[in-house]
C-alpha cells in the first residue's frame, strides 16, 4: 500500500472479533484521506476516493433596476428616549450605616464611595466605620440614587403621644365649624368667603383632660394637594359629611387619600339638626362606596353631630380617644427631632416662617436644620397660641423662625450637627432638584417632538391617496371649502403670588388644569408674599399677568407702574372668584374656532327680470324678490338656495337692495331684492339662507365642588 495514503479501519467493526489483515484487504472497510499532491495529477482523482467537487456555475449579473416597493401597512417606529431617565431607585438609609452596607444597597464599589467621602470632606477610615445619615445622603445624591430615611427607636425613651387628627370632607360640610365647636373659637367666620383656604393645625384640650392635635384641611377641589399632605402626617381622619347633602366628590377624594395613607377613618355626620337631615341615607351611601361602618359589621365608627347646636361632640371625642387607644400611639422623645412641614409663609419682619408637626424626638431652639432644600438655625419656636417655647415634642404643632429660604409644604425637617453640614446638604439637594427638573423638561419636550414625528409619519401612502381623493371631489363639486383649520394654540404666561407656600401650589395646580387645546397656561414664576417691582418687571418682559391670592394690595407705585406697562393684576381672596376671573381671562385670550352658521332666512316671493339694453349695461339679470322671515340677510355673507329642503346652489351675494337703495343688511320682516353671483334659476317658494363666519370661543365651566375647566 502506498505510503502516501494512511488507512484506518472503520470503528464500527472494531467490536467484532476478526482477522485484522483480512479486514485491510476489504475495500469497503477502508477510509482514505488525501495526503500527497501527486494524487491530484490524475483526472477524476477526487471521484475515485468518493469526493465530488462542486460545479462552477455561470456568473449572472444582478439586475440593478429599481423594483417597485411592496405595499405594506405602515408601522410607526418605536419611540426612543433621547435623554437619560431620572433614577427611580430608592434605598433606605439609617444612622450608623457603614460603607460596606451602602455599597451593597447602591451597587457601587467601596473605593468609589470612599472617593466621594473624601470629596465631601469626611475622614476616610475603614469601610466598617459608621456614618451619619447626612453623609450617607450626600453620597447617595452623588451617585444619583433616591433615599428614604429610617429613624430607629433603639435605646431611646418611648412614651405615649397625643393623636394627630385631620378633618377632611367636601366644601361647606362644616369642617371648620366642627373644630370651632370643639375648641370654642370662631375661625370659620374669619375666613374669606366663609370657606377654609389654608391648612391649619391646633391643639384642643378635651373635657376628659386629654389633648388632640387637629389639622383642618380645605374642602375646595383646588386644594387636593393640601388634603393629601394632611392625610400623610395624620393618625386618624375625621370624615365630615353633611346630613342634608350627602357624599360628594371631595368626600370620595378624602376617602381615597386616607386609604392611600393607610389611616383609619371616623365618620362625623354633621348638620343633623337641619330639617332635611337624613343620616341613614349617608350611611348607605358610604357603605356603597366601600366604607365598612360599625352599624353594618365593619370597624369604622360613625358619630352624628351638630356643630351649630354643639350636640354629639362628647361622642366624637370618645370615638377619637378610643381609636387612638386601639392604635397605641407612641413616639421617641429624646434624640434629634424630625418633623413635617404643614405650611410655609413669608413674614415681612420675621422672614420665612414654617408651620410644622414634630414626628419624633425633641426639637430645640438653636439647632441647625435642613428643610427640603433650605437650611437655617432655629431662632424661635412658637406654639399655635404664638407663645415662645424652648422645645417641641412629638405631635406638637409649632411655628419655626430662622430659615434662610422658604421651603415647600410637605418637606421633612431634619436636624444636623453643624452649619457646614447644613450648607453642604442644602446645596446638594438644590443641585439634585434642579437637575431632575431640567431632565424632566427635556424628556417632556422630546416626547412631544416624538409624538409629532409619529403623527406626521403615520400618514402613509393610503392615507395620502384618500386625502387627494377628497380634495378632487371638493374641486369637482365647485363648493367653498367647508373644512375648518385647527386653531392655533396661544400661550398665556402667568405669575402667581400668594400668602403661603401651600396656597401657591394649590393655585398653580388649579391654573394648570385650565389648559385646553386652544390655550396653554404657562406659570412662569411663583412666589410667596406681596407683589413687588421685580414681579412687575418680569411680567412686563414676558407679557404675563400677575395673580395675587390673599395678599395685600400692592403699593401705589407698583400699581401705577403696572398701569403704564399695561400689566394686568388680579387680586382675590376667595378661590371661587379667582378661578372664575382667570377663566374668563383665558377665554378672551383664546383664538376660538371658526364656524359657519345661518344668520337669517328669506323666502322668494316673486322673480323680476332686468333686460340688458346695451353692451355697456351688461346682460339680462334675474332678481329674486324676497321677504326676510328670520334673522337678517347681509351682502357680505354667502347665500345658500334651498328648494324643497335640498341645497341647490351656494354663492356670494352680487347685489342687495331695499326700496331701490343698495343696502348692506336687511332685517327680519322687511322685503328686499337680491342677486346671487352666477345663478339666476330662481323659483317662487325657494328659501335663501344667509351664512356667516363666526368665531366660537371656549367656555369656562365650574362645578359645584369648585372644579373648573375650559371647554372648547
PDB file of C-alpha atoms in Angstrom, residues 69-350:
ATOM      1  CA  UNK A  69     -41.834  48.608  -3.408  1.00  0.00           C
ATOM      2  CA  UNK A  70     -44.069  46.034  -1.832  1.00  0.00           C
ATOM      3  CA  UNK A  71     -47.145  47.724  -0.400  1.00  0.00           C
ATOM      4  CA  UNK A  72     -47.444  47.009   3.299  1.00  0.00           C
ATOM      5  CA  UNK A  73     -49.190  48.746   6.178  1.00  0.00           C
ATOM      6  CA  UNK A  74     -47.155  51.499   7.800  1.00  0.00           C
ATOM      7  CA  UNK A  75     -45.644  50.534  11.153  1.00  0.00           C
ATOM      8  CA  UNK A  76     -44.505  53.587  13.135  1.00  0.00           C
ATOM      9  CA  UNK A  77     -41.053  53.287  14.717  1.00  0.00           C
ATOM     10  CA  UNK A  78     -40.773  52.722  18.423  1.00  0.00           C
ATOM     11  CA  UNK A  79     -40.231  55.889  20.395  1.00  0.00           C
ATOM     12  CA  UNK A  80     -36.691  56.117  21.734  1.00  0.00           C
ATOM     13  CA  UNK A  81     -35.781  58.073  24.811  1.00  0.00           C
ATOM     14  CA  UNK A  82     -33.131  60.557  23.799  1.00  0.00           C
ATOM     15  CA  UNK A  83     -32.282  61.599  27.325  1.00  0.00           C
ATOM     16  CA  UNK A  84     -31.049  59.741  30.341  1.00  0.00           C
ATOM     17  CA  UNK A  85     -34.029  58.851  32.550  1.00  0.00           C
ATOM     18  CA  UNK A  86     -34.249  60.029  36.118  1.00  0.00           C
ATOM     19  CA  UNK A  87     -33.164  57.302  38.507  1.00  0.00           C
ATOM     20  CA  UNK A  88     -36.170  55.666  40.144  1.00  0.00           C
ATOM     21  CA  UNK A  89     -34.069  53.557  42.518  1.00  0.00           C
ATOM     22  CA  UNK A  90     -34.701  54.333  46.187  1.00  0.00           C
ATOM     23  CA  UNK A  91     -32.727  52.901  49.090  1.00  0.00           C
ATOM     24  CA  UNK A  92     -33.396  53.060  52.823  1.00  0.00           C
ATOM     25  CA  UNK A  93     -30.722  54.661  54.980  1.00  0.00           C
ATOM     26  CA  UNK A  94     -30.308  54.832  58.747  1.00  0.00           C
ATOM     27  CA  UNK A  95     -27.987  56.318  61.353  1.00  0.00           C
ATOM     28  CA  UNK A  96     -24.694  54.430  61.729  1.00  0.00           C
ATOM     29  CA  UNK A  97     -24.708  52.917  58.237  1.00  0.00           C
ATOM     30  CA  UNK A  98     -21.320  51.589  57.067  1.00  0.00           C
ATOM     31  CA  UNK A  99     -19.643  51.976  53.682  1.00  0.00           C
ATOM     32  CA  UNK A 100     -19.972  48.234  53.064  1.00  0.00           C
ATOM     33  CA  UNK A 101     -23.731  48.308  53.671  1.00  0.00           C
ATOM     34  CA  UNK A 102     -24.087  51.400  51.478  1.00  0.00           C
ATOM     35  CA  UNK A 103     -22.072  49.772  48.678  1.00  0.00           C
ATOM     36  CA  UNK A 104     -24.383  46.752  48.729  1.00  0.00           C
ATOM     37  CA  UNK A 105     -27.508  48.906  48.504  1.00  0.00           C
ATOM     38  CA  UNK A 106     -26.254  51.329  45.864  1.00  0.00           C
ATOM     39  CA  UNK A 107     -24.421  48.773  43.740  1.00  0.00           C
ATOM     40  CA  UNK A 108     -21.245  50.898  43.716  1.00  0.00           C
ATOM     41  CA  UNK A 109     -17.749  49.803  44.684  1.00  0.00           C
ATOM     42  CA  UNK A 110     -16.288  50.607  48.098  1.00  0.00           C
ATOM     43  CA  UNK A 111     -13.418  52.574  46.542  1.00  0.00           C
ATOM     44  CA  UNK A 112     -15.897  54.781  44.632  1.00  0.00           C
ATOM     45  CA  UNK A 113     -17.822  55.576  47.807  1.00  0.00           C
ATOM     46  CA  UNK A 114     -14.620  56.293  49.731  1.00  0.00           C
ATOM     47  CA  UNK A 115     -13.597  58.737  46.996  1.00  0.00           C
ATOM     48  CA  UNK A 116     -16.930  60.558  47.382  1.00  0.00           C
ATOM     49  CA  UNK A 117     -16.365  60.670  51.148  1.00  0.00           C
ATOM     50  CA  UNK A 118     -13.060  62.436  50.537  1.00  0.00           C
ATOM     51  CA  UNK A 119     -14.755  64.961  48.219  1.00  0.00           C
ATOM     52  CA  UNK A 120     -17.398  65.892  50.812  1.00  0.00           C
ATOM     53  CA  UNK A 121     -14.706  66.482  53.444  1.00  0.00           C
ATOM     54  CA  UNK A 122     -15.300  63.384  55.553  1.00  0.00           C
ATOM     55  CA  UNK A 123     -12.417  61.417  57.032  1.00  0.00           C
ATOM     56  CA  UNK A 124     -11.995  58.079  55.311  1.00  0.00           C
ATOM     57  CA  UNK A 125     -11.345  55.287  57.779  1.00  0.00           C
ATOM     58  CA  UNK A 126     -12.173  51.664  57.308  1.00  0.00           C
ATOM     59  CA  UNK A 127     -15.204  50.518  55.337  1.00  0.00           C
ATOM     60  CA  UNK A 128     -16.810  49.414  58.607  1.00  0.00           C
ATOM     61  CA  UNK A 129     -16.849  52.847  60.263  1.00  0.00           C
ATOM     62  CA  UNK A 130     -20.389  54.178  60.969  1.00  0.00           C
ATOM     63  CA  UNK A 131     -21.611  57.187  59.001  1.00  0.00           C
ATOM     64  CA  UNK A 132     -24.226  59.799  59.818  1.00  0.00           C
ATOM     65  CA  UNK A 133     -27.409  59.990  57.759  1.00  0.00           C
ATOM     66  CA  UNK A 134     -26.393  63.369  56.321  1.00  0.00           C
ATOM     67  CA  UNK A 135     -23.152  61.937  54.920  1.00  0.00           C
ATOM     68  CA  UNK A 136     -24.989  58.893  53.552  1.00  0.00           C
ATOM     69  CA  UNK A 137     -27.492  61.185  51.819  1.00  0.00           C
ATOM     70  CA  UNK A 138     -24.669  63.240  50.275  1.00  0.00           C
ATOM     71  CA  UNK A 139     -23.091  60.057  48.897  1.00  0.00           C
ATOM     72  CA  UNK A 140     -26.452  58.854  47.539  1.00  0.00           C
ATOM     73  CA  UNK A 141     -27.008  62.183  45.780  1.00  0.00           C
ATOM     74  CA  UNK A 142     -23.573  61.961  44.176  1.00  0.00           C
ATOM     75  CA  UNK A 143     -24.305  58.512  42.720  1.00  0.00           C
ATOM     76  CA  UNK A 144     -27.815  59.589  41.624  1.00  0.00           C
ATOM     77  CA  UNK A 145     -29.960  57.409  43.916  1.00  0.00           C
ATOM     78  CA  UNK A 146     -33.004  58.491  45.917  1.00  0.00           C
ATOM     79  CA  UNK A 147     -33.098  57.791  49.646  1.00  0.00           C
ATOM     80  CA  UNK A 148     -35.669  57.176  52.348  1.00  0.00           C
ATOM     81  CA  UNK A 149     -34.686  57.913  55.933  1.00  0.00           C
ATOM     82  CA  UNK A 150     -35.368  55.341  58.638  1.00  0.00           C
ATOM     83  CA  UNK A 151     -35.356  56.628  62.211  1.00  0.00           C
ATOM     84  CA  UNK A 152     -34.509  53.985  64.778  1.00  0.00           C
ATOM     85  CA  UNK A 153     -36.019  53.987  68.280  1.00  0.00           C
ATOM     86  CA  UNK A 154     -33.419  51.676  69.796  1.00  0.00           C
ATOM     87  CA  UNK A 155     -32.024  52.967  73.074  1.00  0.00           C
ATOM     88  CA  UNK A 156     -34.469  55.891  73.153  1.00  0.00           C
ATOM     89  CA  UNK A 157     -37.231  56.747  75.569  1.00  0.00           C
ATOM     90  CA  UNK A 158     -40.608  55.790  74.090  1.00  0.00           C
ATOM     91  CA  UNK A 159     -43.664  57.484  75.596  1.00  0.00           C
ATOM     92  CA  UNK A 160     -47.334  57.793  74.584  1.00  0.00           C
ATOM     93  CA  UNK A 161     -48.169  60.832  72.474  1.00  0.00           C
ATOM     94  CA  UNK A 162     -51.394  62.663  71.545  1.00  0.00           C
ATOM     95  CA  UNK A 163     -53.067  61.593  68.288  1.00  0.00           C
ATOM     96  CA  UNK A 164     -52.893  63.792  65.183  1.00  0.00           C
ATOM     97  CA  UNK A 165     -56.391  64.024  63.695  1.00  0.00           C
ATOM     98  CA  UNK A 166     -57.102  65.503  60.264  1.00  0.00           C
ATOM     99  CA  UNK A 167     -60.590  66.802  59.489  1.00  0.00           C
ATOM    100  CA  UNK A 168     -61.461  66.199  55.837  1.00  0.00           C
ATOM    101  CA  UNK A 169     -64.540  66.339  53.658  1.00  0.00           C
ATOM    102  CA  UNK A 170     -66.413  68.240  50.969  1.00  0.00           C
ATOM    103  CA  UNK A 171     -66.533  72.026  50.830  1.00  0.00           C
ATOM    104  CA  UNK A 172     -69.180  73.677  53.048  1.00  0.00           C
ATOM    105  CA  UNK A 173     -69.935  70.500  55.000  1.00  0.00           C
ATOM    106  CA  UNK A 174     -68.946  72.143  58.297  1.00  0.00           C
ATOM    107  CA  UNK A 175     -65.374  71.001  58.978  1.00  0.00           C
ATOM    108  CA  UNK A 176     -64.094  74.273  60.423  1.00  0.00           C
ATOM    109  CA  UNK A 177     -67.384  74.890  62.252  1.00  0.00           C
ATOM    110  CA  UNK A 178     -66.997  71.499  63.915  1.00  0.00           C
ATOM    111  CA  UNK A 179     -63.468  72.397  65.045  1.00  0.00           C
ATOM    112  CA  UNK A 180     -64.717  75.750  66.299  1.00  0.00           C
ATOM    113  CA  UNK A 181     -67.327  73.919  68.374  1.00  0.00           C
ATOM    114  CA  UNK A 182     -64.640  71.643  69.827  1.00  0.00           C
ATOM    115  CA  UNK A 183     -62.175  74.396  70.750  1.00  0.00           C
ATOM    116  CA  UNK A 184     -64.815  77.111  71.349  1.00  0.00           C
ATOM    117  CA  UNK A 185     -63.466  79.585  68.792  1.00  0.00           C
ATOM    118  CA  UNK A 186     -64.794  81.247  65.629  1.00  0.00           C
ATOM    119  CA  UNK A 187     -62.155  80.674  62.950  1.00  0.00           C
ATOM    120  CA  UNK A 188     -64.728  79.938  60.224  1.00  0.00           C
ATOM    121  CA  UNK A 189     -66.184  83.440  60.500  1.00  0.00           C
ATOM    122  CA  UNK A 190     -62.760  84.975  59.786  1.00  0.00           C
ATOM    123  CA  UNK A 191     -62.143  83.008  56.570  1.00  0.00           C
ATOM    124  CA  UNK A 192     -62.667  84.900  53.322  1.00  0.00           C
ATOM    125  CA  UNK A 193     -65.861  83.801  51.644  1.00  0.00           C
ATOM    126  CA  UNK A 194     -66.752  81.615  54.607  1.00  0.00           C
ATOM    127  CA  UNK A 195     -64.629  78.679  53.320  1.00  0.00           C
ATOM    128  CA  UNK A 196     -61.290  77.379  54.579  1.00  0.00           C
ATOM    129  CA  UNK A 197     -58.440  78.107  52.164  1.00  0.00           C
ATOM    130  CA  UNK A 198     -55.456  77.165  54.346  1.00  0.00           C
ATOM    131  CA  UNK A 199     -54.232  74.120  56.204  1.00  0.00           C
ATOM    132  CA  UNK A 200     -54.266  74.888  59.932  1.00  0.00           C
ATOM    133  CA  UNK A 201     -53.024  72.982  62.999  1.00  0.00           C
ATOM    134  CA  UNK A 202     -54.476  73.265  66.524  1.00  0.00           C
ATOM    135  CA  UNK A 203     -54.194  71.525  69.881  1.00  0.00           C
ATOM    136  CA  UNK A 204     -57.581  71.044  71.531  1.00  0.00           C
ATOM    137  CA  UNK A 205     -57.916  70.124  75.195  1.00  0.00           C
ATOM    138  CA  UNK A 206     -60.870  67.770  75.614  1.00  0.00           C
ATOM    139  CA  UNK A 207     -63.277  67.710  78.555  1.00  0.00           C
ATOM    140  CA  UNK A 208     -61.752  64.402  79.645  1.00  0.00           C
ATOM    141  CA  UNK A 209     -58.357  66.066  80.097  1.00  0.00           C
ATOM    142  CA  UNK A 210     -56.737  64.529  77.020  1.00  0.00           C
ATOM    143  CA  UNK A 211     -55.314  66.665  74.227  1.00  0.00           C
ATOM    144  CA  UNK A 212     -55.692  66.047  70.489  1.00  0.00           C
ATOM    145  CA  UNK A 213     -53.832  67.749  67.648  1.00  0.00           C
ATOM    146  CA  UNK A 214     -56.243  68.685  64.854  1.00  0.00           C
ATOM    147  CA  UNK A 215     -55.430  69.536  61.240  1.00  0.00           C
ATOM    148  CA  UNK A 216     -58.084  71.475  59.330  1.00  0.00           C
ATOM    149  CA  UNK A 217     -57.998  70.979  55.549  1.00  0.00           C
ATOM    150  CA  UNK A 218     -59.799  72.983  52.830  1.00  0.00           C
ATOM    151  CA  UNK A 219     -62.647  71.234  51.037  1.00  0.00           C
ATOM    152  CA  UNK A 220     -62.402  73.049  47.709  1.00  0.00           C
ATOM    153  CA  UNK A 221     -61.370  70.974  44.701  1.00  0.00           C
ATOM    154  CA  UNK A 222     -58.307  73.173  44.091  1.00  0.00           C
ATOM    155  CA  UNK A 223     -56.742  72.182  47.436  1.00  0.00           C
ATOM    156  CA  UNK A 224     -56.342  68.471  46.733  1.00  0.00           C
ATOM    157  CA  UNK A 225     -52.589  68.578  47.473  1.00  0.00           C
ATOM    158  CA  UNK A 226     -53.273  70.109  50.911  1.00  0.00           C
ATOM    159  CA  UNK A 227     -55.630  67.258  51.770  1.00  0.00           C
ATOM    160  CA  UNK A 228     -53.046  64.733  50.609  1.00  0.00           C
ATOM    161  CA  UNK A 229     -50.413  66.329  52.884  1.00  0.00           C
ATOM    162  CA  UNK A 230     -52.840  66.261  55.799  1.00  0.00           C
ATOM    163  CA  UNK A 231     -53.517  62.556  55.312  1.00  0.00           C
ATOM    164  CA  UNK A 232     -49.776  61.829  55.079  1.00  0.00           C
ATOM    165  CA  UNK A 233     -48.955  63.191  58.546  1.00  0.00           C
ATOM    166  CA  UNK A 234     -52.092  62.188  60.406  1.00  0.00           C
ATOM    167  CA  UNK A 235     -53.014  59.246  62.651  1.00  0.00           C
ATOM    168  CA  UNK A 236     -56.806  59.419  62.315  1.00  0.00           C
ATOM    169  CA  UNK A 237     -59.018  61.011  59.646  1.00  0.00           C
ATOM    170  CA  UNK A 238     -62.358  62.518  60.648  1.00  0.00           C
ATOM    171  CA  UNK A 239     -64.528  62.386  57.522  1.00  0.00           C
ATOM    172  CA  UNK A 240     -67.183  65.100  57.817  1.00  0.00           C
ATOM    173  CA  UNK A 241     -70.341  64.574  55.725  1.00  0.00           C
ATOM    174  CA  UNK A 242     -73.328  66.927  55.772  1.00  0.00           C
ATOM    175  CA  UNK A 243     -76.516  65.057  56.668  1.00  0.00           C
ATOM    176  CA  UNK A 244     -78.585  67.210  54.288  1.00  0.00           C
ATOM    177  CA  UNK A 245     -76.185  66.963  51.335  1.00  0.00           C
ATOM    178  CA  UNK A 246     -74.642  63.505  51.122  1.00  0.00           C
ATOM    179  CA  UNK A 247     -71.455  62.015  49.693  1.00  0.00           C
ATOM    180  CA  UNK A 248     -69.832  64.464  47.269  1.00  0.00           C
ATOM    181  CA  UNK A 249     -66.662  64.437  45.060  1.00  0.00           C
ATOM    182  CA  UNK A 250     -64.307  65.757  47.755  1.00  0.00           C
ATOM    183  CA  UNK A 251     -65.756  63.239  50.217  1.00  0.00           C
ATOM    184  CA  UNK A 252     -64.699  60.419  47.925  1.00  0.00           C
ATOM    185  CA  UNK A 253     -61.316  62.076  47.380  1.00  0.00           C
ATOM    186  CA  UNK A 254     -60.753  62.320  51.150  1.00  0.00           C
ATOM    187  CA  UNK A 255     -61.576  58.607  51.483  1.00  0.00           C
ATOM    188  CA  UNK A 256     -59.048  57.834  48.742  1.00  0.00           C
ATOM    189  CA  UNK A 257     -56.334  59.912  50.477  1.00  0.00           C
ATOM    190  CA  UNK A 258     -56.987  58.154  53.800  1.00  0.00           C
ATOM    191  CA  UNK A 259     -56.860  54.696  52.197  1.00  0.00           C
ATOM    192  CA  UNK A 260     -53.663  55.559  50.319  1.00  0.00           C
ATOM    193  CA  UNK A 261     -52.010  56.667  53.590  1.00  0.00           C
ATOM    194  CA  UNK A 262     -53.423  53.588  55.426  1.00  0.00           C
ATOM    195  CA  UNK A 263     -55.075  55.792  58.061  1.00  0.00           C
ATOM    196  CA  UNK A 264     -58.224  54.754  59.996  1.00  0.00           C
ATOM    197  CA  UNK A 265     -61.396  56.820  59.435  1.00  0.00           C
ATOM    198  CA  UNK A 266     -64.009  58.092  61.885  1.00  0.00           C
ATOM    199  CA  UNK A 267     -67.148  59.419  60.161  1.00  0.00           C
ATOM    200  CA  UNK A 268     -68.822  62.536  61.608  1.00  0.00           C
ATOM    201  CA  UNK A 269     -72.275  63.146  60.109  1.00  0.00           C
ATOM    202  CA  UNK A 270     -72.700  66.906  60.608  1.00  0.00           C
ATOM    203  CA  UNK A 271     -75.736  69.215  60.365  1.00  0.00           C
ATOM    204  CA  UNK A 272     -78.036  66.639  61.938  1.00  0.00           C
ATOM    205  CA  UNK A 273     -80.138  69.493  63.357  1.00  0.00           C
ATOM    206  CA  UNK A 274     -81.430  70.546  59.924  1.00  0.00           C
ATOM    207  CA  UNK A 275     -84.937  69.502  58.831  1.00  0.00           C
ATOM    208  CA  UNK A 276     -83.625  67.880  55.635  1.00  0.00           C
ATOM    209  CA  UNK A 277     -81.047  65.772  57.507  1.00  0.00           C
ATOM    210  CA  UNK A 278     -81.080  62.059  56.706  1.00  0.00           C
ATOM    211  CA  UNK A 279     -78.186  60.241  58.456  1.00  0.00           C
ATOM    212  CA  UNK A 280     -79.376  56.808  57.335  1.00  0.00           C
ATOM    213  CA  UNK A 281     -79.043  57.827  53.689  1.00  0.00           C
ATOM    214  CA  UNK A 282     -75.457  58.956  54.391  1.00  0.00           C
ATOM    215  CA  UNK A 283     -74.644  55.574  55.938  1.00  0.00           C
ATOM    216  CA  UNK A 284     -75.978  53.737  52.888  1.00  0.00           C
ATOM    217  CA  UNK A 285     -74.018  55.982  50.516  1.00  0.00           C
ATOM    218  CA  UNK A 286     -70.769  55.494  52.446  1.00  0.00           C
ATOM    219  CA  UNK A 287     -71.277  51.726  52.577  1.00  0.00           C
ATOM    220  CA  UNK A 288     -71.903  51.637  48.832  1.00  0.00           C
ATOM    221  CA  UNK A 289     -68.545  53.407  48.342  1.00  0.00           C
ATOM    222  CA  UNK A 290     -66.716  50.598  50.195  1.00  0.00           C
ATOM    223  CA  UNK A 291     -66.507  52.101  53.711  1.00  0.00           C
ATOM    224  CA  UNK A 292     -67.228  49.346  56.257  1.00  0.00           C
ATOM    225  CA  UNK A 293     -69.278  51.027  59.009  1.00  0.00           C
ATOM    226  CA  UNK A 294     -69.756  49.616  62.501  1.00  0.00           C
ATOM    227  CA  UNK A 295     -73.520  49.584  62.066  1.00  0.00           C
ATOM    228  CA  UNK A 296     -73.047  47.199  59.150  1.00  0.00           C
ATOM    229  CA  UNK A 297     -70.472  44.866  60.677  1.00  0.00           C
ATOM    230  CA  UNK A 298     -67.345  46.900  59.882  1.00  0.00           C
ATOM    231  CA  UNK A 299     -64.808  48.752  62.040  1.00  0.00           C
ATOM    232  CA  UNK A 300     -65.432  52.393  61.007  1.00  0.00           C
ATOM    233  CA  UNK A 301     -67.103  54.399  63.784  1.00  0.00           C
ATOM    234  CA  UNK A 302     -69.968  56.764  62.865  1.00  0.00           C
ATOM    235  CA  UNK A 303     -70.975  59.727  65.066  1.00  0.00           C
ATOM    236  CA  UNK A 304     -73.910  62.080  64.487  1.00  0.00           C
ATOM    237  CA  UNK A 305     -73.030  65.663  65.456  1.00  0.00           C
ATOM    238  CA  UNK A 306     -74.208  69.213  65.007  1.00  0.00           C
ATOM    239  CA  UNK A 307     -71.620  71.993  65.024  1.00  0.00           C
ATOM    240  CA  UNK A 308     -74.265  74.715  65.339  1.00  0.00           C
ATOM    241  CA  UNK A 309     -76.173  73.104  68.253  1.00  0.00           C
ATOM    242  CA  UNK A 310     -72.938  71.602  69.705  1.00  0.00           C
ATOM    243  CA  UNK A 311     -74.528  68.184  70.089  1.00  0.00           C
ATOM    244  CA  UNK A 312     -72.707  64.875  69.775  1.00  0.00           C
ATOM    245  CA  UNK A 313     -69.263  66.373  70.480  1.00  0.00           C
ATOM    246  CA  UNK A 314     -68.716  64.134  73.523  1.00  0.00           C
ATOM    247  CA  UNK A 315     -69.435  61.074  71.401  1.00  0.00           C
ATOM    248  CA  UNK A 316     -66.939  62.262  68.771  1.00  0.00           C
ATOM    249  CA  UNK A 317     -64.274  62.819  71.459  1.00  0.00           C
ATOM    250  CA  UNK A 318     -64.917  59.356  72.866  1.00  0.00           C
ATOM    251  CA  UNK A 319     -64.657  57.771  69.399  1.00  0.00           C
ATOM    252  CA  UNK A 320     -61.343  59.539  68.667  1.00  0.00           C
ATOM    253  CA  UNK A 321     -59.763  58.604  72.003  1.00  0.00           C
ATOM    254  CA  UNK A 322     -60.949  55.003  71.597  1.00  0.00           C
ATOM    255  CA  UNK A 323     -59.383  54.792  68.147  1.00  0.00           C
ATOM    256  CA  UNK A 324     -56.144  56.306  69.481  1.00  0.00           C
ATOM    257  CA  UNK A 325     -56.090  53.803  72.354  1.00  0.00           C
ATOM    258  CA  UNK A 326     -56.509  50.924  69.911  1.00  0.00           C
ATOM    259  CA  UNK A 327     -53.602  52.233  67.825  1.00  0.00           C
ATOM    260  CA  UNK A 328     -51.380  52.604  70.956  1.00  0.00           C
ATOM    261  CA  UNK A 329     -49.642  55.733  69.677  1.00  0.00           C
ATOM    262  CA  UNK A 330     -46.091  56.202  70.989  1.00  0.00           C
ATOM    263  CA  UNK A 331     -43.076  58.182  69.865  1.00  0.00           C
ATOM    264  CA  UNK A 332     -39.408  58.682  70.629  1.00  0.00           C
ATOM    265  CA  UNK A 333     -38.903  61.613  72.992  1.00  0.00           C
ATOM    266  CA  UNK A 334     -35.129  62.054  73.181  1.00  0.00           C
ATOM    267  CA  UNK A 335     -32.630  62.416  70.378  1.00  0.00           C
ATOM    268  CA  UNK A 336     -32.631  64.605  67.235  1.00  0.00           C
ATOM    269  CA  UNK A 337     -36.100  65.507  66.048  1.00  0.00           C
ATOM    270  CA  UNK A 338     -37.638  65.012  62.645  1.00  0.00           C
ATOM    271  CA  UNK A 339     -40.739  66.987  61.704  1.00  0.00           C
ATOM    272  CA  UNK A 340     -43.146  67.552  58.804  1.00  0.00           C
ATOM    273  CA  UNK A 341     -43.860  70.922  57.141  1.00  0.00           C
ATOM    274  CA  UNK A 342     -47.585  71.656  57.137  1.00  0.00           C
ATOM    275  CA  UNK A 343     -47.404  75.183  55.727  1.00  0.00           C
ATOM    276  CA  UNK A 344     -44.825  77.877  54.968  1.00  0.00           C
ATOM    277  CA  UNK A 345     -45.235  81.628  54.623  1.00  0.00           C
ATOM    278  CA  UNK A 346     -43.136  84.763  54.351  1.00  0.00           C
ATOM    279  CA  UNK A 347     -43.440  87.418  57.052  1.00  0.00           C
ATOM    280  CA  UNK A 348     -42.262  90.954  56.393  1.00  0.00           C
ATOM    281  CA  UNK A 349     -40.457  91.300  59.729  1.00  0.00           C
ATOM    282  CA  UNK A 350     -39.623  87.705  60.700  1.00  0.00           C
TER     283      UNK A 350
END
